[in-house]
XYZ file of C-alpha atoms in Angstrom:
660
model
C 60.700 -37.587 0.341
C 58.758 -36.993 3.557
C 61.141 -34.217 4.589
C 60.671 -32.596 1.174
C 56.850 -32.563 1.560
C 57.078 -31.059 5.044
C 59.305 -28.265 3.746
C 56.840 -27.536 0.908
C 53.955 -27.338 3.378
C 55.886 -24.999 5.628
C 56.581 -22.718 2.687
C 52.869 -22.749 1.683
C 51.482 -22.055 5.160
C 51.869 -18.240 4.981
C 50.077 -18.252 1.632
C 47.280 -20.468 2.925
C 46.894 -18.285 6.006
C 46.740 -15.148 3.872
C 44.055 -16.729 1.717
C 42.031 -17.709 4.784
C 42.226 -14.164 6.137
C 40.933 -12.710 2.854
C 37.938 -15.019 2.897
C 36.571 -13.563 6.133
C 36.476 -9.976 4.893
C 32.905 -8.951 4.093
C 30.906 -5.815 3.371
C 29.380 -4.188 6.445
C 27.306 -1.077 7.063
C 28.487 1.186 9.848
C 25.549 3.316 10.960
C 25.591 6.485 13.043
C 21.960 7.600 12.894
C 21.119 10.952 11.331
C 23.194 13.909 10.259
C 23.474 16.962 12.465
C 23.379 19.230 9.439
C 26.542 21.003 10.585
C 29.005 19.351 8.194
C 29.556 19.750 4.479
C 29.437 16.637 2.315
C 33.208 16.314 2.038
C 33.553 16.684 5.815
C 31.116 13.823 6.384
C 33.112 11.567 4.082
C 36.356 12.538 5.840
C 34.793 11.639 9.198
C 33.758 8.239 7.890
C 37.245 7.721 6.496
C 38.763 8.524 9.888
C 36.819 5.671 11.492
C 38.251 3.273 8.942
C 41.766 4.608 9.468
C 41.429 3.832 13.167
C 40.885 0.119 12.483
C 42.894 -0.403 9.288
C 46.674 -0.774 9.016
C 47.200 2.125 6.628
C 45.318 5.109 5.272
C 45.525 3.614 1.784
C 43.930 0.385 2.996
C 41.168 2.384 4.665
C 40.436 4.356 1.513
C 40.431 1.206 -0.616
C 37.972 -0.539 1.717
C 35.370 2.266 1.619
C 32.542 1.499 -0.817
C 29.993 4.172 -0.001
C 29.831 7.166 2.269
C 26.208 7.976 3.113
C 26.244 11.747 3.307
C 22.733 13.010 2.740
C 19.978 11.438 4.821
C 21.612 8.362 6.315
C 24.764 8.899 8.314
C 27.013 5.931 7.811
C 29.247 4.099 5.418
C 29.715 0.728 3.716
C 33.141 -0.879 3.821
C 34.969 -4.189 3.526
C 35.796 -5.253 7.091
C 37.117 -8.200 9.046
C 35.364 -9.539 12.167
C 38.012 -7.881 14.377
C 37.477 -4.530 12.677
C 33.708 -4.911 13.064
C 34.175 -5.577 16.767
C 36.339 -2.485 17.233
C 33.948 -0.204 15.343
C 30.947 -1.559 17.266
C 32.527 -0.459 20.549
C 33.033 3.137 19.448
C 30.824 5.690 21.185
C 29.081 7.317 18.197
C 28.457 4.084 16.293
C 24.860 2.965 16.630
C 25.267 -0.365 14.843
C 27.436 -2.359 12.490
C 25.760 -5.020 10.401
C 26.596 -7.157 7.422
C 25.167 -5.850 4.200
C 24.278 -9.279 2.849
C 22.502 -10.076 -0.417
C 18.832 -9.378 -0.870
C 16.245 -10.085 -3.511
C 14.096 -7.216 -4.742
C 10.580 -6.878 -3.353
C 7.532 -4.984 -4.442
C 5.750 -3.056 -1.728
C 4.630 -6.592 -0.905
C 1.103 -6.946 -2.337
C 2.069 -8.137 -5.829
C 4.570 -10.699 -4.629
C 1.993 -12.002 -2.180
C -0.626 -12.719 -4.875
C 1.982 -14.566 -6.948
C 3.120 -11.853 -9.375
C 6.837 -11.760 -8.619
C 8.290 -8.578 -10.112
C 11.462 -8.531 -12.172
C 12.965 -5.647 -14.100
C 10.947 -4.567 -17.111
C 12.830 -6.799 -19.507
C 11.412 -10.051 -20.675
C 14.225 -12.320 -19.447
C 12.558 -14.145 -16.596
C 14.523 -16.878 -14.803
C 12.846 -20.275 -15.193
C 12.520 -20.860 -11.449
C 10.415 -17.699 -11.113
C 7.831 -18.714 -13.691
C 5.845 -20.853 -11.285
C 5.426 -17.749 -9.072
C 3.673 -15.669 -11.714
C 6.543 -13.977 -13.559
C 5.499 -15.854 -16.686
C 2.199 -13.977 -16.588
C 4.050 -10.648 -16.697
C 6.370 -11.861 -19.432
C 3.625 -13.203 -21.683
C 1.563 -10.070 -21.125
C 4.576 -7.874 -21.950
C 3.755 -6.080 -18.709
C 0.445 -4.957 -20.206
C 2.058 -2.591 -22.720
C -0.810 -2.387 -25.266
C -3.663 -2.246 -22.729
C -5.317 1.016 -21.649
C -6.708 1.268 -18.107
C -9.084 4.079 -17.253
C -8.843 5.240 -13.638
C -11.903 7.129 -12.428
C -10.892 8.930 -9.265
C -9.407 12.185 -7.925
C -6.934 12.735 -10.758
C -3.194 12.116 -10.945
C 0.139 13.660 -9.993
C 1.867 13.177 -13.364
C 5.388 14.052 -12.197
C 5.608 10.945 -9.987
C 8.382 8.536 -10.951
C 5.704 5.862 -11.088
C 4.338 7.488 -14.257
C 7.554 7.748 -16.249
C 7.204 6.822 -19.921
C 10.897 6.049 -20.393
C 11.420 3.223 -22.868
C 7.744 2.739 -23.652
C 6.574 2.187 -27.212
C 4.013 4.127 -29.255
C 0.437 4.611 -28.063
C -1.984 1.898 -29.205
C -3.653 2.914 -32.453
C -7.049 2.197 -30.948
C -6.709 5.097 -28.491
C -9.014 8.019 -29.237
C -8.819 10.062 -26.027
C -7.553 13.572 -25.331
C -5.434 15.418 -22.807
C -7.715 18.105 -21.396
C -5.846 21.175 -20.192
C -6.551 23.116 -17.037
C -4.793 24.840 -14.117
C -1.418 23.165 -13.423
C -2.147 20.542 -16.071
C -1.487 20.940 -19.792
C -1.019 18.658 -22.765
C 2.616 18.004 -21.849
C 1.492 16.293 -18.642
C 0.061 13.520 -20.755
C 3.593 12.342 -21.319
C 2.840 10.721 -24.666
C 3.283 7.068 -23.739
C 2.364 6.350 -20.088
C -0.394 8.783 -19.138
C -1.965 8.970 -22.584
C -5.185 10.788 -21.715
C -6.755 12.927 -19.021
C -10.168 14.500 -18.549
C -12.079 16.049 -15.678
C -15.797 16.208 -14.913
C -17.125 18.845 -12.540
C -20.487 20.125 -13.718
C -22.693 18.452 -11.106
C -20.228 19.263 -8.360
C -20.303 22.960 -9.234
C -24.058 22.850 -9.561
C -24.292 21.769 -5.909
C -21.374 23.676 -4.404
C -20.726 26.564 -6.746
C -17.414 27.302 -8.495
C -14.473 25.239 -7.288
C -12.242 27.057 -4.812
C -8.879 27.179 -6.567
C -7.067 27.058 -3.217
C -8.668 23.720 -2.340
C -8.334 21.790 -5.598
C -7.190 22.123 -9.190
C -9.878 22.547 -11.830
C -8.036 20.043 -13.956
C -6.901 16.426 -13.879
C -4.157 17.210 -11.361
C -4.665 15.370 -8.082
C -4.511 17.408 -4.895
C -5.964 14.660 -2.702
C -3.647 11.694 -3.428
C -6.251 8.937 -3.677
C -6.300 8.855 -7.487
C -2.514 8.933 -7.755
C -2.356 6.000 -5.332
C -4.882 3.862 -7.231
C -3.413 4.718 -10.665
C 0.093 3.715 -9.604
C -1.224 0.502 -8.023
C -2.700 -0.472 -11.395
C 0.121 0.543 -13.668
C 2.947 2.376 -11.939
C 6.471 1.797 -13.230
C 9.024 0.054 -11.024
C 10.605 2.529 -8.599
C 13.432 1.308 -6.380
C 14.054 1.961 -2.700
C 10.572 3.214 -1.864
C 9.435 3.321 1.753
C 7.151 5.355 3.997
C 7.537 7.133 7.315
C 11.300 6.909 7.440
C 11.889 3.383 6.163
C 8.821 1.182 6.679
C 8.008 -1.308 3.911
C 11.152 -0.540 1.914
C 11.247 -2.176 -1.520
C 10.290 -1.652 -5.143
C 7.016 0.173 -5.725
C 5.299 -1.084 -8.854
C 1.900 -1.417 -10.367
C 0.643 -4.867 -11.240
C 0.916 -4.103 -14.955
C 3.877 -1.691 -15.143
C 3.640 -0.961 -18.883
C -0.104 -0.395 -19.248
C -1.234 2.971 -20.558
C -3.210 5.094 -18.134
C -6.191 7.291 -18.909
C -7.185 9.569 -16.030
C -10.755 10.681 -15.352
C -11.124 13.086 -12.459
C -14.598 13.087 -10.901
C -13.947 13.798 -7.209
C -13.252 17.263 -5.855
C -12.003 18.720 -2.589
C -13.977 21.469 -0.893
C -14.702 22.850 2.565
C -11.335 21.938 3.989
C -10.650 18.388 2.858
C -14.181 17.151 2.247
C -14.470 15.145 -0.946
C -17.444 14.935 -3.298
C -17.877 12.612 -6.283
C -21.126 13.422 -8.095
C -23.134 10.768 -9.935
C -23.592 12.673 -13.144
C -19.904 13.467 -13.320
C -19.020 9.804 -12.750
C -21.399 8.664 -15.440
C -19.914 11.195 -17.875
C -16.448 9.855 -17.082
C -17.499 6.250 -17.720
C -19.125 7.286 -20.967
C -16.033 9.159 -22.102
C -13.767 6.278 -21.142
C -15.769 3.881 -23.290
C -15.523 6.279 -26.232
C -11.816 6.869 -25.675
C -11.054 3.185 -26.035
C -10.022 1.958 -22.579
C -9.872 -1.807 -22.099
C -10.241 -1.882 -18.303
C -11.794 0.511 -15.782
C -10.705 0.832 -12.168
C -13.323 2.581 -10.047
C -12.561 2.904 -6.346
C -15.766 4.800 -5.598
C -19.262 3.825 -4.477
C -22.225 4.149 -2.178
C -22.429 3.263 1.494
C -24.043 -0.160 1.727
C -26.553 -1.721 -0.640
C -29.315 0.018 -2.571
C -33.068 -0.531 -2.732
C -34.910 -2.935 -5.022
C -34.515 -0.581 -8.032
C -30.753 -0.870 -7.786
C -30.327 -2.142 -11.335
C -32.275 0.709 -12.886
C -31.100 3.773 -11.000
C -27.468 3.189 -10.041
C -24.906 5.030 -12.135
C -22.279 2.339 -11.609
C -24.647 -0.454 -12.650
C -25.650 1.341 -15.807
C -22.227 2.680 -16.637
C -20.571 -0.692 -16.081
C -23.252 -2.408 -18.109
C -22.463 -0.248 -21.132
C -18.762 -0.715 -20.586
C -19.285 -4.473 -20.460
C -21.186 -4.320 -23.685
C -18.163 -2.688 -25.230
C -15.973 -5.495 -23.937
C -14.450 -3.395 -21.132
C -13.697 -5.037 -17.800
C -14.942 -2.964 -14.855
C -13.486 -3.449 -11.365
C -15.113 -1.614 -8.450
C -14.359 -1.419 -4.734
C -16.741 -3.287 -2.435
C -16.893 -0.500 0.160
C -15.510 0.083 3.649
C -18.604 -0.577 5.781
C -17.674 -3.994 7.182
C -17.833 -6.137 9.121
C -21.609 -5.536 9.157
C -23.334 -8.063 6.871
C -25.009 -6.987 3.616
C -23.046 -3.758 3.222
C -21.297 -4.575 -0.054
C -21.626 -2.069 -2.899
C -21.589 -2.806 -6.638
C -23.553 -6.044 -6.714
C -24.273 -6.173 -10.453
C -22.874 -9.386 -11.972
C -21.086 -7.505 -14.774
C -18.910 -5.687 -12.241
C -15.942 -7.352 -10.543
C -16.579 -6.347 -6.931
C -13.380 -6.368 -4.905
C -13.084 -6.825 -1.140
C -9.942 -6.036 0.863
C -7.641 -8.405 2.706
C -4.155 -8.399 4.155
C -0.753 -9.390 2.871
C 1.891 -11.261 4.853
C 3.547 -8.116 6.176
C 3.087 -6.291 9.465
C 4.658 -3.298 11.142
C 5.129 -4.726 14.602
C 5.140 -2.379 17.597
C 4.203 -4.155 20.840
C 3.057 -2.580 24.106
C 4.830 -3.723 27.272
C 2.792 -3.338 30.479
C 4.080 -2.901 33.997
C 2.985 -6.431 34.917
C 5.293 -7.861 32.237
C 2.603 -8.549 29.660
C 3.559 -7.933 26.048
C 0.612 -6.912 23.886
C 0.733 -7.199 20.096
C 0.454 -3.909 18.280
C 1.170 -2.348 14.915
C 2.518 1.037 13.921
C 4.306 2.805 11.103
C 5.484 5.897 12.900
C 9.197 6.670 13.191
C 8.772 8.435 16.562
C 10.257 6.549 19.521
C 9.907 6.712 23.275
C 12.892 6.752 25.577
C 13.879 3.355 26.945
C 11.833 3.551 30.122
C 8.314 2.943 31.429
C 5.714 5.718 31.336
C 2.535 6.283 33.342
C -0.450 4.780 31.503
C -3.960 6.278 31.556
C -7.333 5.534 29.978
C -8.622 8.461 27.908
C -12.079 8.380 29.503
C -10.459 8.812 32.934
C -8.504 11.920 31.933
C -11.302 13.907 30.307
C -11.065 17.666 30.529
C -13.532 19.611 32.622
C -17.114 19.503 31.264
C -16.165 16.893 28.631
C -18.080 13.608 28.581
C -16.231 10.324 28.933
C -17.792 9.043 25.705
C -16.200 11.961 23.868
C -12.859 11.857 25.645
C -12.369 8.101 25.233
C -11.954 8.704 21.493
C -9.278 11.369 22.080
C -11.282 13.850 20.045
C -10.170 17.502 19.799
C -10.009 19.404 23.119
C -11.233 16.406 25.105
C -8.241 15.610 27.324
C -6.988 17.323 30.477
C -3.489 18.755 30.218
C -2.842 18.180 33.923
C -3.856 14.526 33.774
C -2.162 13.594 30.474
C 1.223 15.309 30.524
C 4.108 12.845 30.143
C 1.829 9.798 29.968
C 0.774 7.157 27.445
C -2.952 7.399 26.709
C -5.229 4.507 25.724
C -7.797 5.817 23.202
C -10.715 3.721 21.979
C -12.428 4.181 18.606
C -14.623 1.969 16.454
C -11.942 1.294 13.863
C -8.185 1.453 14.335
C -7.523 4.194 11.786
C -5.971 7.476 12.809
C -8.106 10.618 12.577
C -6.216 13.187 14.641
C -6.054 11.333 17.962
C -2.294 11.853 17.999
C -2.712 15.612 17.723
C -5.051 15.686 20.719
C -2.709 13.587 22.855
C 0.173 15.840 21.822
C -1.862 18.975 22.625
C -2.478 17.603 26.107
C 1.240 16.887 26.595
C 1.085 13.105 26.313
C 4.200 11.054 25.619
C 2.463 8.596 23.303
C -0.783 6.756 22.782
C -2.335 3.363 22.161
C -5.240 3.197 19.732
C -7.610 0.366 20.561
C -10.636 -0.862 18.652
C -13.865 -0.457 20.633
C -15.547 -2.985 18.401
C -15.288 -6.728 19.020
C -14.342 -8.949 16.129
C -11.935 -6.563 14.423
C -8.492 -7.526 13.197
C -5.201 -5.798 13.772
C -5.285 -3.417 10.867
C -3.521 -0.095 10.717
C -4.219 2.939 8.574
C -0.570 3.884 8.634
C -0.443 7.619 9.187
C 2.791 9.345 10.172
C 1.873 10.095 13.777
C 3.439 12.995 15.613
C 3.905 10.860 18.728
C 5.026 7.293 19.398
C 1.915 5.174 18.917
C 0.599 1.699 18.190
C -2.775 0.143 17.445
C -4.263 -2.949 19.079
C -7.302 -5.153 18.484
C -10.377 -5.024 20.684
C -9.464 -7.984 22.907
C -6.002 -6.582 23.568
C -7.391 -3.112 24.232
C -9.620 -4.683 26.891
C -6.590 -6.438 28.427
C -4.783 -3.098 28.659
C -7.837 -1.457 30.214
C -8.165 -4.273 32.749
C -4.521 -3.777 33.700
C -5.068 -0.031 34.152
C -7.990 -0.739 36.479
C -6.083 -3.387 38.434
C -3.276 -1.253 39.797
C -2.816 2.123 41.431
C 0.080 3.181 39.208
C -0.184 1.541 35.773
C 2.871 1.928 33.538
C 3.762 0.896 29.998
C 6.026 1.541 27.056
C 5.703 1.187 23.281
C 8.465 -0.708 21.487
C 9.616 0.985 18.238
C 8.037 -0.487 15.127
C 9.781 -2.708 12.606
C 8.717 -4.297 9.324
C 8.116 -8.061 9.540
C 7.482 -10.183 6.433
C 5.947 -13.645 5.964
C 3.517 -13.217 8.839
C 0.740 -15.766 9.337
C -2.135 -16.199 8.930
C -2.407 -14.298 5.675
C -4.494 -13.190 4.051
C -7.255 -12.339 6.479
C -10.273 -10.235 5.609
C -9.967 -6.633 6.709
C -12.642 -5.720 9.247
C -13.531 -2.570 7.306
C -14.172 -4.474 4.059
C -17.887 -4.519 3.217
C -19.560 -7.912 3.408
C -22.305 -9.845 1.645
C -24.715 -11.415 1.333
C -26.421 -9.661 -1.544
C -29.861 -8.746 -0.191
C -31.262 -7.683 -3.568
C -30.461 -10.955 -5.326
C -28.998 -13.576 -2.961
C -28.188 -15.815 -5.931
C -25.452 -13.393 -6.996
C -22.633 -13.820 -4.502
C -20.787 -10.604 -3.707
C -18.008 -9.544 -3.291
C -16.537 -11.553 -6.168
C -12.939 -11.610 -5.035
C -10.624 -10.138 -2.434
C -7.205 -8.618 -3.031
C -4.580 -6.758 -0.980
C -6.099 -3.616 0.519
C -4.448 -3.309 3.912
C -1.337 -1.118 4.261
C -0.710 -0.636 0.552
C 2.189 1.596 -0.497
C 1.823 3.544 -3.748
C 2.453 6.960 -5.275
C 1.007 10.055 -3.625
C 0.616 13.772 -4.218
C 3.103 15.984 -2.372
C 0.355 18.584 -1.814
C -1.567 16.451 0.673
C 0.930 15.584 3.367
C -0.144 12.695 5.617
C 2.168 13.898 8.378
C 1.370 16.461 11.026
C 4.557 18.387 10.249
C 3.332 18.817 6.653
C 6.421 17.157 5.177
C 5.923 16.388 1.503
C 5.919 12.727 0.505
C 5.993 10.964 -2.854
C 4.644 7.608 -1.604
C 2.120 6.826 1.071
C 0.585 3.786 2.755
C -3.201 3.629 3.102
C -5.876 0.976 3.447
C -9.307 0.328 1.963
C -11.138 -1.510 -0.775
C -10.017 1.466 -2.891
C -6.571 -0.106 -2.740
C -7.686 -3.676 -3.517
C -9.740 -2.662 -6.562
C -6.775 -1.581 -8.739
C -5.018 -4.859 -7.949
C -7.793 -6.713 -9.760
C -7.913 -4.112 -12.546
C -4.203 -4.769 -13.147
C -4.805 -8.520 -13.223
C -7.531 -7.983 -15.806
C -5.165 -5.860 -17.893
C -2.529 -8.606 -17.929
C -5.033 -11.257 -18.987
C -6.380 -8.889 -21.665
C -2.854 -8.382 -22.994
C -2.361 -12.122 -23.391
C -5.858 -12.817 -24.701
C -6.890 -9.651 -26.600
C -9.871 -11.375 -28.211
C -11.385 -12.528 -24.914
C -14.564 -10.847 -23.833
C -14.823 -8.938 -20.584
C -16.985 -11.788 -19.293
C -14.279 -14.323 -20.096
C -11.644 -12.229 -18.329
C -13.853 -11.852 -15.240
C -14.400 -15.589 -15.271
C -10.677 -16.300 -15.652
C -9.842 -14.169 -12.628
C -12.574 -15.842 -10.586
C -11.703 -19.413 -11.533
C -8.018 -18.927 -10.727
C -8.755 -17.447 -7.303
C -8.477 -19.648 -4.230
C -10.203 -19.939 -0.873
C -7.404 -20.657 1.551
C -5.623 -18.488 4.089
C -1.855 -18.823 4.305
C -0.577 -20.996 7.026
C 2.096 -22.138 4.681
C -0.268 -21.594 1.706
C -3.029 -23.597 3.341
C -5.438 -22.925 6.105
C -8.936 -21.810 6.840
C -11.515 -20.004 4.763
C -10.901 -16.313 4.412
C -14.628 -15.656 4.881
C -17.059 -18.402 5.766
C -20.559 -16.916 5.700
C -22.715 -18.458 2.986
C -23.232 -16.325 -0.111
C -20.684 -13.761 0.988
C -17.417 -15.526 0.212
C -14.792 -13.567 -1.698
C -12.197 -15.653 -3.511
C -8.581 -14.578 -2.980
C -6.846 -13.079 -6.010
C -4.103 -15.392 -7.236
C -1.910 -14.748 -10.267
C 0.187 -17.894 -10.141
C -1.956 -19.505 -12.830
C -3.833 -16.549 -14.271
C -2.995 -17.314 -17.914
C -4.255 -20.887 -17.744
C -7.711 -20.805 -16.153
C -9.168 -24.274 -15.841
C -12.655 -23.048 -16.690
C -14.209 -19.853 -17.995
C -17.873 -19.090 -18.396
C -18.534 -18.069 -21.982
C -19.988 -14.725 -22.960
C -23.252 -16.150 -24.260
C -24.119 -17.800 -20.939
C -23.291 -14.642 -18.983
C -25.329 -12.562 -21.449
C -28.369 -14.767 -20.852
C -28.005 -14.337 -17.074
C -27.593 -10.581 -17.423
C -30.640 -10.329 -19.699
C -32.779 -12.152 -17.118
C -31.630 -9.775 -14.366
C -32.300 -6.710 -16.496
C -35.764 -7.842 -17.558
C -36.622 -8.743 -13.971
C -35.465 -5.281 -12.891
C -37.659 -3.459 -15.366
C -35.265 -2.709 -18.246
C -37.544 -4.360 -20.805
C -36.727 -7.004 -23.403
C -34.856 -4.823 -25.892
C -32.392 -3.068 -23.591
C -29.629 -5.651 -23.765
């Protein structure tokens, strides 16, 4: 019997070994970099096939193992490989890397997942284990499909994939708006079910500046700037797969917070004199008035004044008055808090009937450290695809390499024609500006022949925030304290050197969120009893749709999505949240919806979902937007109580007893 069992095992061994071998075959990506442009598509695929033939037993086996040949932008292929085959391919000269494909979950461009609204496909079959993360809110709200959001901004680029109306149902019967025609925008651009209305308002602008220059902007609802397209898609853009910026940063699914809301576009801001932008008060008021008449349910307004207004704020501010009338018509109004932080008492939109939105981070960074000659590694962030060679470069301080007859105060900011070509060529330049957002510093360093640059904040107390432009040179940004460390190193040695490590996307960073330094702060100096901002939401490095006519890159390459920062970006996050709550509770008042959003916010910074206060100054705290429990607020303040408070404010401000 024993001999019989041994013989059976011996016979089975080849089969068992074959099975074991099959189990170690996995899908890998073999990556070569970029295409030279010299080969036709079929030639590229044949080249990829030849690499497989060199490691496989037969040509047939090689062909069967090939899953994808990347022939257009990416140069590489996906194939089923064994560890030995991976090892052989990795050693080949032209192969940059070989890595396992793996299995990944879909991501938004990060902000919606971070606030608890985990995106699924636009079907209402949400796995149970996702419900606790906010998917149930989307499901119950039907992705906001019967809610109309009015976006008052620079217009829209209707051809963006984010504004597709595929699969959407009929327009809500309550909608009474129009699609106003104009240059490059006709009735067909209101695509019947997604962008359901569009208007533009220009009279005050043209009163001040004369007729609009047709080469600088469209006299229609078409967006030539990009800002309005970005905010509109953040509110209600459809889910678009494989979106990234600057060659691959932040890759994921771009989606608005309420992907099936209807969008009504109100253009009030106009480009002139190069790229200057003007948004006139009378035009804005007309847009708000029209939006109320058209039947919007929510307004997203990423516009405002710089800082707070005088004591007559409640009686002479177009946003206060416009939002008041919108509120009376049961419309939720979300406005941006402004970008004048971290100075105290700079917050805009302090009326209690406006949801005033500050800006904070998400748990994602684009890490690009600086390595100094003394071995120090300084934290930095960047979203530029440009890379330095793998070596150290001479490092200089911009103020020390000023051109002839240029002041150090001017040169330190790397402003146009400030740097000496002889002193900058081939070097990394440390530039210092008040905020770490790019405004042409890269072009000046390039003009002077620099190899790259470091952008440091000259203002203490800032955080490491990046306005992620596509720089023409390798670059990174650093906070004030780290900029000072770099400067001290430069001054400590005769021949300072450094290099900038290429950037990469890193998720789940901590602490998060933190308040963006640019976000305007309270307290409310006009009425300290009204705490403003109301809430904070993602506004740092937000990826959304863009207009191809306003390229963010120096080489003027057209882009469909772009990453920018500001309270303009956080505002539409809250507008989307309001739209979802409105969809679930259509009979709730605007006051109840504002209250629901406030009472489901939280105060803690992530250090594993717990931590320190996001902002600690009394009467200036902004709660953090959270959508993990947005449909079940523990407490809401009823409309009657809020109406009494509003009436007292209005009477005190001189409106009289019959106004509201």
